[in-house]
mmCIF file of C-alpha atoms and ligand atoms in Angstrom:
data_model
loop_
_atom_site.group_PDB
_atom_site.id
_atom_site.type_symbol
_atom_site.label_atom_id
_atom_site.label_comp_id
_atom_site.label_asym_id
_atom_site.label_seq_id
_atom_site.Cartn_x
_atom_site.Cartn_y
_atom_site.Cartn_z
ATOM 1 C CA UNK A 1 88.995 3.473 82.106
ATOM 2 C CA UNK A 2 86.561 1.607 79.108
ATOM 3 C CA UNK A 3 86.884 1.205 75.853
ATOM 4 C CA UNK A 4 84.254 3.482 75.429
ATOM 5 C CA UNK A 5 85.309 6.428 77.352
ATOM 6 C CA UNK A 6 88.480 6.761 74.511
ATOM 7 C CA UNK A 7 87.772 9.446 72.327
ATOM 8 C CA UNK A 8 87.688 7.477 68.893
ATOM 9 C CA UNK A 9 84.921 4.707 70.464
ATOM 10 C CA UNK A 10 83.009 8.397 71.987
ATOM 11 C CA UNK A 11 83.120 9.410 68.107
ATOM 12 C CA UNK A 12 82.127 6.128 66.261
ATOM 13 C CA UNK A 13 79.344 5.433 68.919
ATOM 14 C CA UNK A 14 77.999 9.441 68.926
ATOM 15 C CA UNK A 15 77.963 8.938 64.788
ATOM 16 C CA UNK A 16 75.858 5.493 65.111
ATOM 17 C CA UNK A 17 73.691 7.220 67.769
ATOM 18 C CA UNK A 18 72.945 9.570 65.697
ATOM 19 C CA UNK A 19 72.313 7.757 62.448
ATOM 20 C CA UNK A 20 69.786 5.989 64.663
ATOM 21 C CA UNK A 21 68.135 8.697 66.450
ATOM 22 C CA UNK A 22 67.746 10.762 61.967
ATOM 23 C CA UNK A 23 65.535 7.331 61.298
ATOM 24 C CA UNK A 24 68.302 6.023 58.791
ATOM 25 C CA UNK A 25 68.892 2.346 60.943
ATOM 26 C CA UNK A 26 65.678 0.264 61.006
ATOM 27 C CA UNK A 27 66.783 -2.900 62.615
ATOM 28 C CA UNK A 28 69.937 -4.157 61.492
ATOM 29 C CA UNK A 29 70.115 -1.350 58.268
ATOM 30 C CA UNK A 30 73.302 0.318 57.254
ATOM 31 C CA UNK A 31 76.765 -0.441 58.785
ATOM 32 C CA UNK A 32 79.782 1.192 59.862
ATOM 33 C CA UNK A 33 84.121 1.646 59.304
ATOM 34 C CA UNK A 34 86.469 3.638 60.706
ATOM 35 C CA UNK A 35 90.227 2.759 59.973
ATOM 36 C CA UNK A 36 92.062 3.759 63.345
ATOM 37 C CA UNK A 37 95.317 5.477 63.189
ATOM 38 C CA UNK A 38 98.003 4.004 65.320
ATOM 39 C CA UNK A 39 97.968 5.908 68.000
ATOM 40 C CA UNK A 40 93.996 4.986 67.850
ATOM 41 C CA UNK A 41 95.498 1.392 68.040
ATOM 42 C CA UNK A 42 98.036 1.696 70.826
ATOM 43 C CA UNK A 43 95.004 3.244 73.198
ATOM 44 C CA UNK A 44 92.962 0.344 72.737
ATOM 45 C CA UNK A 45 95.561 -2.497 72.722
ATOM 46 C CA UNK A 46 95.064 -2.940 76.387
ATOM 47 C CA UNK A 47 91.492 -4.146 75.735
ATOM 48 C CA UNK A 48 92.704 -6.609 72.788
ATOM 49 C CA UNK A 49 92.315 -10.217 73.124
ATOM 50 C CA UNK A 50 94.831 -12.222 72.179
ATOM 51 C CA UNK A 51 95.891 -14.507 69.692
ATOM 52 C CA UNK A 52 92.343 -14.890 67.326
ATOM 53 C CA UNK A 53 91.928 -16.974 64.238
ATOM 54 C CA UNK A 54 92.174 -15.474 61.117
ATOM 55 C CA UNK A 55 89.033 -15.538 58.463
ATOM 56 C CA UNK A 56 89.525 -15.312 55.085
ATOM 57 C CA UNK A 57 87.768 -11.827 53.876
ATOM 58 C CA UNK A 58 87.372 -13.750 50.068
ATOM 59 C CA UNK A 59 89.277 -10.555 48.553
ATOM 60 C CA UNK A 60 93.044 -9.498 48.828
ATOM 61 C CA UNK A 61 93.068 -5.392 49.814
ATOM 62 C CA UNK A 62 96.831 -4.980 49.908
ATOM 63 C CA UNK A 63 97.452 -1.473 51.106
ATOM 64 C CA UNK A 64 95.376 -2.142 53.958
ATOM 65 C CA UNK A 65 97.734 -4.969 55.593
ATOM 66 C CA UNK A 66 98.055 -4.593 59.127
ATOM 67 C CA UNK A 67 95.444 -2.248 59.499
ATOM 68 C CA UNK A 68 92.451 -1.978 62.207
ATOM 69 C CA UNK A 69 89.136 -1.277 61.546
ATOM 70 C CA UNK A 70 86.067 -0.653 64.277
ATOM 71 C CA UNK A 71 83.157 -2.178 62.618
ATOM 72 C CA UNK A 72 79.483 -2.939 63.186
ATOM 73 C CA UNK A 73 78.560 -6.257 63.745
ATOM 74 C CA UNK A 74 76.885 -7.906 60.878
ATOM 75 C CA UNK A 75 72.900 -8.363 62.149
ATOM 76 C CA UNK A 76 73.492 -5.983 65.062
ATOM 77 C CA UNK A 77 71.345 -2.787 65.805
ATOM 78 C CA UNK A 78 72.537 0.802 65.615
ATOM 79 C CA UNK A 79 69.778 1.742 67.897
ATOM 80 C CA UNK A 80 71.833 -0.742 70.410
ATOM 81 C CA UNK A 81 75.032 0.068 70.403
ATOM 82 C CA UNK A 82 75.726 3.287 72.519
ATOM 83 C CA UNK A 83 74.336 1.072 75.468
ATOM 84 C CA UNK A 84 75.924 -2.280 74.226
ATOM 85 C CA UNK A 85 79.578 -1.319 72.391
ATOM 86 C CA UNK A 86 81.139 -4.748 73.023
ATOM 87 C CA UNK A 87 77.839 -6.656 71.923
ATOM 88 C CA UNK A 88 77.693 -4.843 68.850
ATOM 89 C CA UNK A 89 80.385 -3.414 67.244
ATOM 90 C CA UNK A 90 84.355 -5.073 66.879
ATOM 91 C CA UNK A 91 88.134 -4.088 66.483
ATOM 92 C CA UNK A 92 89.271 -6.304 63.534
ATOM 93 C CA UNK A 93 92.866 -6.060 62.135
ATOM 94 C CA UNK A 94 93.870 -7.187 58.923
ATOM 95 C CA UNK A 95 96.588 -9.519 57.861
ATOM 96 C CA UNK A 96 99.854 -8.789 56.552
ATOM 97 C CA UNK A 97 98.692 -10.326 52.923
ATOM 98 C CA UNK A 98 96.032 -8.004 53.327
ATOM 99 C CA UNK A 99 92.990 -11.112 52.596
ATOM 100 C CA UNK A 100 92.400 -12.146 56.259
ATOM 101 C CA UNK A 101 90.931 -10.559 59.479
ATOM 102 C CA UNK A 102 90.852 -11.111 63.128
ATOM 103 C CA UNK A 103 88.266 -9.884 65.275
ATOM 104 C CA UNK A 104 90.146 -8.310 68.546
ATOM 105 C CA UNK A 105 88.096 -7.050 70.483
ATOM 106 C CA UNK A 106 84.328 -7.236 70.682
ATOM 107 C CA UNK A 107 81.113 -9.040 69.843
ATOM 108 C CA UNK A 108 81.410 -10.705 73.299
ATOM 109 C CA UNK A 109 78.218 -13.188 72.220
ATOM 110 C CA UNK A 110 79.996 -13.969 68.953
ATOM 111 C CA UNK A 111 79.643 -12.826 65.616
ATOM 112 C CA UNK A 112 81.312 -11.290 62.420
ATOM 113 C CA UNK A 113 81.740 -7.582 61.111
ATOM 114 C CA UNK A 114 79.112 -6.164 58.507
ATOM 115 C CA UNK A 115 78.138 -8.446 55.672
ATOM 116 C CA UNK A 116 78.855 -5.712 53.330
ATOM 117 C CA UNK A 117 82.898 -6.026 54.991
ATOM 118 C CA UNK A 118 84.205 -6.833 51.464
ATOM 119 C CA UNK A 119 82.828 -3.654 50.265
ATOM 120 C CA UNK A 120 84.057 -1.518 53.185
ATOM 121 C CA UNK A 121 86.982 -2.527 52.496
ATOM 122 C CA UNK A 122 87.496 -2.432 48.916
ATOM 123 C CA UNK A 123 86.410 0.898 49.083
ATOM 124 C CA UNK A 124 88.825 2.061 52.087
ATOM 125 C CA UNK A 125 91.708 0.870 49.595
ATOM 126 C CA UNK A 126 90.319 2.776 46.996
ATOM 127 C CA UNK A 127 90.248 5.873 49.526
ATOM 128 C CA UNK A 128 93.239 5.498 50.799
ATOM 129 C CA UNK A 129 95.118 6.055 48.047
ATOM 130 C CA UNK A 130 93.029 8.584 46.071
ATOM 131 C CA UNK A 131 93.126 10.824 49.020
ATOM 132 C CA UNK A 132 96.725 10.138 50.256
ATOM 133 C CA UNK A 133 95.731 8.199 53.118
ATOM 134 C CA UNK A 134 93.308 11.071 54.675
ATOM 135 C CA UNK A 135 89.958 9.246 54.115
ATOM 136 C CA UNK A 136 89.420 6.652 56.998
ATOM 137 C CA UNK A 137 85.798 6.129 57.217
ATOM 138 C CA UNK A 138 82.647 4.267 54.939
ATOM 139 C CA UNK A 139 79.582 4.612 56.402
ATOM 140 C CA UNK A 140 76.090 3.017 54.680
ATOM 141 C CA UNK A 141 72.742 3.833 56.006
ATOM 142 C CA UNK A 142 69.019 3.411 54.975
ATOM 143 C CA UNK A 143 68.132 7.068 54.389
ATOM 144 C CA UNK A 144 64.437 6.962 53.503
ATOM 145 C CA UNK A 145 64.137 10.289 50.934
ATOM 146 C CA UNK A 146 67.310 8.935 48.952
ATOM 147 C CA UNK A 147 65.757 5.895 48.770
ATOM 148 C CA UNK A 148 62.489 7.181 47.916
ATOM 149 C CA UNK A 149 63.723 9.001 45.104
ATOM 150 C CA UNK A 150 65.483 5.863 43.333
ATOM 151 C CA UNK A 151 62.535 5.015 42.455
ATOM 152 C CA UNK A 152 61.416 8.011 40.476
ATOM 153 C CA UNK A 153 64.584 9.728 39.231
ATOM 154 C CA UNK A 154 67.045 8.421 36.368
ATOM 155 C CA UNK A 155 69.498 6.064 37.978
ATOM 156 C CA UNK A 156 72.171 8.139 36.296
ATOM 157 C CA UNK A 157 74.952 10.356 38.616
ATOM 158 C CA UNK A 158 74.060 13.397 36.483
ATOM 159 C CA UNK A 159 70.526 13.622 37.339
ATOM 160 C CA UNK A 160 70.533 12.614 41.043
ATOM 161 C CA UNK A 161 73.648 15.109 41.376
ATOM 162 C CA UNK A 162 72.270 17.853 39.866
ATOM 163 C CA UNK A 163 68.848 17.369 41.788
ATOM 164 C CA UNK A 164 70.809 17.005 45.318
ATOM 165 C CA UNK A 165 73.050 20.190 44.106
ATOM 166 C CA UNK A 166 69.471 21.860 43.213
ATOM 167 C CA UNK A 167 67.815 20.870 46.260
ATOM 168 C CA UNK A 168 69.482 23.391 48.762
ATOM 169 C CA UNK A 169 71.761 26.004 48.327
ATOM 170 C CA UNK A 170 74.645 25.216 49.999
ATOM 171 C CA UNK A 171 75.028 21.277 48.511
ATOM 172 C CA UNK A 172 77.219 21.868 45.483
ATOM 173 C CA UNK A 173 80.001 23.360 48.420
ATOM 174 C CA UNK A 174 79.512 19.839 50.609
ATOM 175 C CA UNK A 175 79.536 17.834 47.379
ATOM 176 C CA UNK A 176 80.899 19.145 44.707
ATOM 177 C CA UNK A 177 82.124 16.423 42.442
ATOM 178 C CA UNK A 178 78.504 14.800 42.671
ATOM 179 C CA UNK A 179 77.280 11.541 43.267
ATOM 180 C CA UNK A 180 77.594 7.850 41.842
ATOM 181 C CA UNK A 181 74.797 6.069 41.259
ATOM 182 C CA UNK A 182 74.681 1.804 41.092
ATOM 183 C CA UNK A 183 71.625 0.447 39.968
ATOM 184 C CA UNK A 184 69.902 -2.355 42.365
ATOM 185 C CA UNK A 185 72.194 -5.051 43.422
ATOM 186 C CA UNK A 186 72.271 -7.466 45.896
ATOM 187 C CA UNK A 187 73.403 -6.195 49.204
ATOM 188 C CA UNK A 188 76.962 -8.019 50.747
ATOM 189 C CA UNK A 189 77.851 -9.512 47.666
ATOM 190 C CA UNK A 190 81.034 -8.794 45.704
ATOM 191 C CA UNK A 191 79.429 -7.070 42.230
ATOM 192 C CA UNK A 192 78.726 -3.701 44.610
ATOM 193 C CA UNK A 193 81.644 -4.101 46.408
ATOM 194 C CA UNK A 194 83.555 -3.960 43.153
ATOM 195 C CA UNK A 195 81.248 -1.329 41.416
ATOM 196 C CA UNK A 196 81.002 1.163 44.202
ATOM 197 C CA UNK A 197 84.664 0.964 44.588
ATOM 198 C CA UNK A 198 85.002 2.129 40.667
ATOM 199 C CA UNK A 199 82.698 4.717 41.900
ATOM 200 C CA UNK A 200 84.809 5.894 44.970
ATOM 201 C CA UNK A 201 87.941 7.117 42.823
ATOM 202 C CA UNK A 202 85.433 10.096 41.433
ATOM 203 C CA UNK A 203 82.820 10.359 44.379
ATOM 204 C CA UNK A 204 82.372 10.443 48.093
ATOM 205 C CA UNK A 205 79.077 9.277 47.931
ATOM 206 C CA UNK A 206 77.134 6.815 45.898
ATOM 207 C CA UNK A 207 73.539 6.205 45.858
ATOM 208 C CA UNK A 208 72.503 2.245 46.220
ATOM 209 C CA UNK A 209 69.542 1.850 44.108
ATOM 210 C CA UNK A 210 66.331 1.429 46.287
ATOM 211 C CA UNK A 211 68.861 0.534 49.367
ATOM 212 C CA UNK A 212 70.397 3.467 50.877
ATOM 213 C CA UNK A 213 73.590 5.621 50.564
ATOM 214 C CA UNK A 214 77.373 4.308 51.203
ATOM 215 C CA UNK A 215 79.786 7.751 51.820
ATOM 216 C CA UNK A 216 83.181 7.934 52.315
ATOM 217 C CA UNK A 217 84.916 10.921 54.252
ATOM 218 C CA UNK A 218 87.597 11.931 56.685
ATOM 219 C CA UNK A 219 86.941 12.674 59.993
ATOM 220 C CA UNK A 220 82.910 11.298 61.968
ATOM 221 C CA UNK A 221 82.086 15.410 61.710
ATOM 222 C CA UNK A 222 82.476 15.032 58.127
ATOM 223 C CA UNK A 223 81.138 12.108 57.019
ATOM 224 C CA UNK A 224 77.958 12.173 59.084
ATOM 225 C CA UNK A 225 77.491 15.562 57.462
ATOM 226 C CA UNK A 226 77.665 14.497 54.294
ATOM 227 C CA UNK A 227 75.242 11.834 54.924
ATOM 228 C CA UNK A 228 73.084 14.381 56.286
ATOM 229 C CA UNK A 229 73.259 17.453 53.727
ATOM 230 C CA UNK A 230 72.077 14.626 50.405
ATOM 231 C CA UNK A 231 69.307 13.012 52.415
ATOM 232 C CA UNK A 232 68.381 16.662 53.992
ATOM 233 C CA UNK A 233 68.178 17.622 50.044
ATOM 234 C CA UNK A 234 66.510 14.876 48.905
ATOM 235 C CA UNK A 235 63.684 15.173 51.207
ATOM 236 C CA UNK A 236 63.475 18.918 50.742
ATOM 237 C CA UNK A 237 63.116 17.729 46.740
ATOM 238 C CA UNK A 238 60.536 14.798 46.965
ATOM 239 C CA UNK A 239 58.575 17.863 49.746
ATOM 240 C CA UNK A 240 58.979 20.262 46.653
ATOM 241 C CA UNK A 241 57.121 17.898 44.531
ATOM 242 C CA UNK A 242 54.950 16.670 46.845
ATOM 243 C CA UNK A 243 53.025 19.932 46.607
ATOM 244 C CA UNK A 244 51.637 18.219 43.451
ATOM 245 C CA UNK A 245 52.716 21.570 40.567
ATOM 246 C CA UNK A 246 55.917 20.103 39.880
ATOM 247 C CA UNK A 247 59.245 22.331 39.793
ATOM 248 C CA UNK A 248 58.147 25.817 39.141
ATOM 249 C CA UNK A 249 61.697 27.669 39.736
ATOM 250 C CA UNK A 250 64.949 25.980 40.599
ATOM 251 C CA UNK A 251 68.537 27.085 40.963
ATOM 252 C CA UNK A 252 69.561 27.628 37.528
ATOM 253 C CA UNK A 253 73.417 25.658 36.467
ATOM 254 C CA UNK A 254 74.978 29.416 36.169
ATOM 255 C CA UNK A 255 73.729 30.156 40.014
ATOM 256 C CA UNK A 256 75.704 26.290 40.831
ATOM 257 C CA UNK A 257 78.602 27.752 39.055
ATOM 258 C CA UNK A 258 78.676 30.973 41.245
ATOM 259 C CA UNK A 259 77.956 28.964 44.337
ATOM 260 C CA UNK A 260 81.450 27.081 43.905
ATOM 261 C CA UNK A 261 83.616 30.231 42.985
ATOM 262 C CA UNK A 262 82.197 31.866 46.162
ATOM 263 C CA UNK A 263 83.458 29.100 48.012
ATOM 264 C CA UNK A 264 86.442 28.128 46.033
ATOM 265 C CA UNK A 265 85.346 24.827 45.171
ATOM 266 C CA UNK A 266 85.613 22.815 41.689
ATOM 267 C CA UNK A 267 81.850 21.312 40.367
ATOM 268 C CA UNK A 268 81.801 18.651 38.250
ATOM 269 C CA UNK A 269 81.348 20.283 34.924
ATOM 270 C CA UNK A 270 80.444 16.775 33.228
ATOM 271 C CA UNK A 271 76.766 17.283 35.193
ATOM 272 C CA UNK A 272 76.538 21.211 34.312
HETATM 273 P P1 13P B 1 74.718 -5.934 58.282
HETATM 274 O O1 13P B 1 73.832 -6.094 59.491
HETATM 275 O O2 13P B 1 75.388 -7.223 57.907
HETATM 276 O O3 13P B 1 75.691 -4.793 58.451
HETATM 277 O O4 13P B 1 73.777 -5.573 57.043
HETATM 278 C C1 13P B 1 72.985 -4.445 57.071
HETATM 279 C C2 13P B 1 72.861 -3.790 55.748
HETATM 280 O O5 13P B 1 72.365 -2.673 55.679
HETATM 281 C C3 13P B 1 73.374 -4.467 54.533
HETATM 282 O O6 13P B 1 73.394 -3.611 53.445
HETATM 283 ZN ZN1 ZN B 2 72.039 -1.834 53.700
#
């Protein structure tokens, strides 16, 4: 048996796969972690090589010591990988001080996980703990429409939220505390790590000012859903007012609020 044929590397390629194939991955764009349980490990601990230096990450993420991570390769394509898994993407586990990795397994030719590994990471130790160790993926992509409309909304979480709630019916159920907006920063460095991370204890999703989207969920199902249902509302938004009237009905806050007790879930009133 390969690697690829275990069910967890099936998942995490299918996901980048299909990131690719929705038009979110230009080139190198957007990245990809999944924090692997242990049994996760133990399957692919025959394929590990051993004994790998250690790199400093440049931040200390304590409550993810020991932990494994599959990762994109910084500079590799998501268009690549379901063809190229150990060209592209990496196992890396992390240190018992929790500020060091080791790639192994992977990047055959070489290389290093996702620039923007500092703020994976961060924000898997902010997950972590704020949902009791369920969340174990961040995923980032380039999703065009999201982008699109940083440039012509508010950078403020209560207008992008209640325009993606707005957008199509069923958002408010998918995301129902909203989204967190950071205004343009530069990508890989430690400022965003650090800010989206603030953002992560009250949202799943936060909106990278005229660079993408970086989500946080469960489970690949979820997560690439999630992804999915804000850029599939922004674009049905920016469509909306690309008919050139403007907004001549919408779904009105009271409609949102019956929307959520339908479903049983909680909006965030601060954005009602
Ligand atoms: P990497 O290739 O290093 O993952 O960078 C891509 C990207 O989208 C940075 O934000
Ligand atoms: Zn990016």
């Amino acid at each position: 048996m390969s690697i690829a044929e275990l069910e967890v590397m099936k998942g995490y390629i299918r996901l980048c796969d299909d990131g690719f194939k929705m038009g979110w991955h230009e080139r190198n764009g957007g990245n990809f972690t999944y924090r692997m349980t242990a049994n996760e490990v133990d399957a692919c601990r025959p394929f590990f090589y051993p004994n790998r230096e250690w790199t400093s990450i440049g931040i200390t993420v304590g409550n993810l010591a020991g932990e494994y991570f599959i990762s994109t390769g910084s500079g590799k394509f998501m268009r690549n990988i379901a063809d190229n898994i150990d060209d592209t993407i990496c196992i890396v586990e992390i240190n018992r001080e929790g500020n060091a990795y080791r790639i192994v397994w992977g990047l055959v030719h070489g290389g290093v996980p996702t620039s923007e590994f500092p703020s994976h990471l961060l924000n898997h130790s902010v997950k972590k703990v704020t949902t009791n160790n369920l969340y174990r993926i961040i995923y980032h992509a380039h999703t065009p429409n999201v982008i699109a409309l940083t440039f012509v909304l508010p950078l403020t979480a209560r207008d992008f939220s209640r325009v993606l709630w707005k957008s199509m019916t069923e958002c408010p159920i998918v995301f129902p505390a909203g989204v967190g907006v950071v205004p343009w920063m530069i990508p890989g460095g430690t400022d965003i790590a650090i800010a989206s991370s603030e953002l992560m204890k009250e949202y799943d999703t936060i909106i990278w000012a005229h660079h993408g989207i970086f989500c946080s969920g469960p489970d690949f199902d979820t997560t690439f859903g999630l992804m999915h249902t804000i850029e599939k509302s922004a674009e049905i938004y920016i469509k909306a007012l690309s008919c050139g009237q403007g907004i001549r009905q919408t779904i009105t806050d009271d409609e949102l609020r019956q929307v959520a007790k339908a479903f049983g879930v909680t909006l965030n009133e601060k954005f009602l």
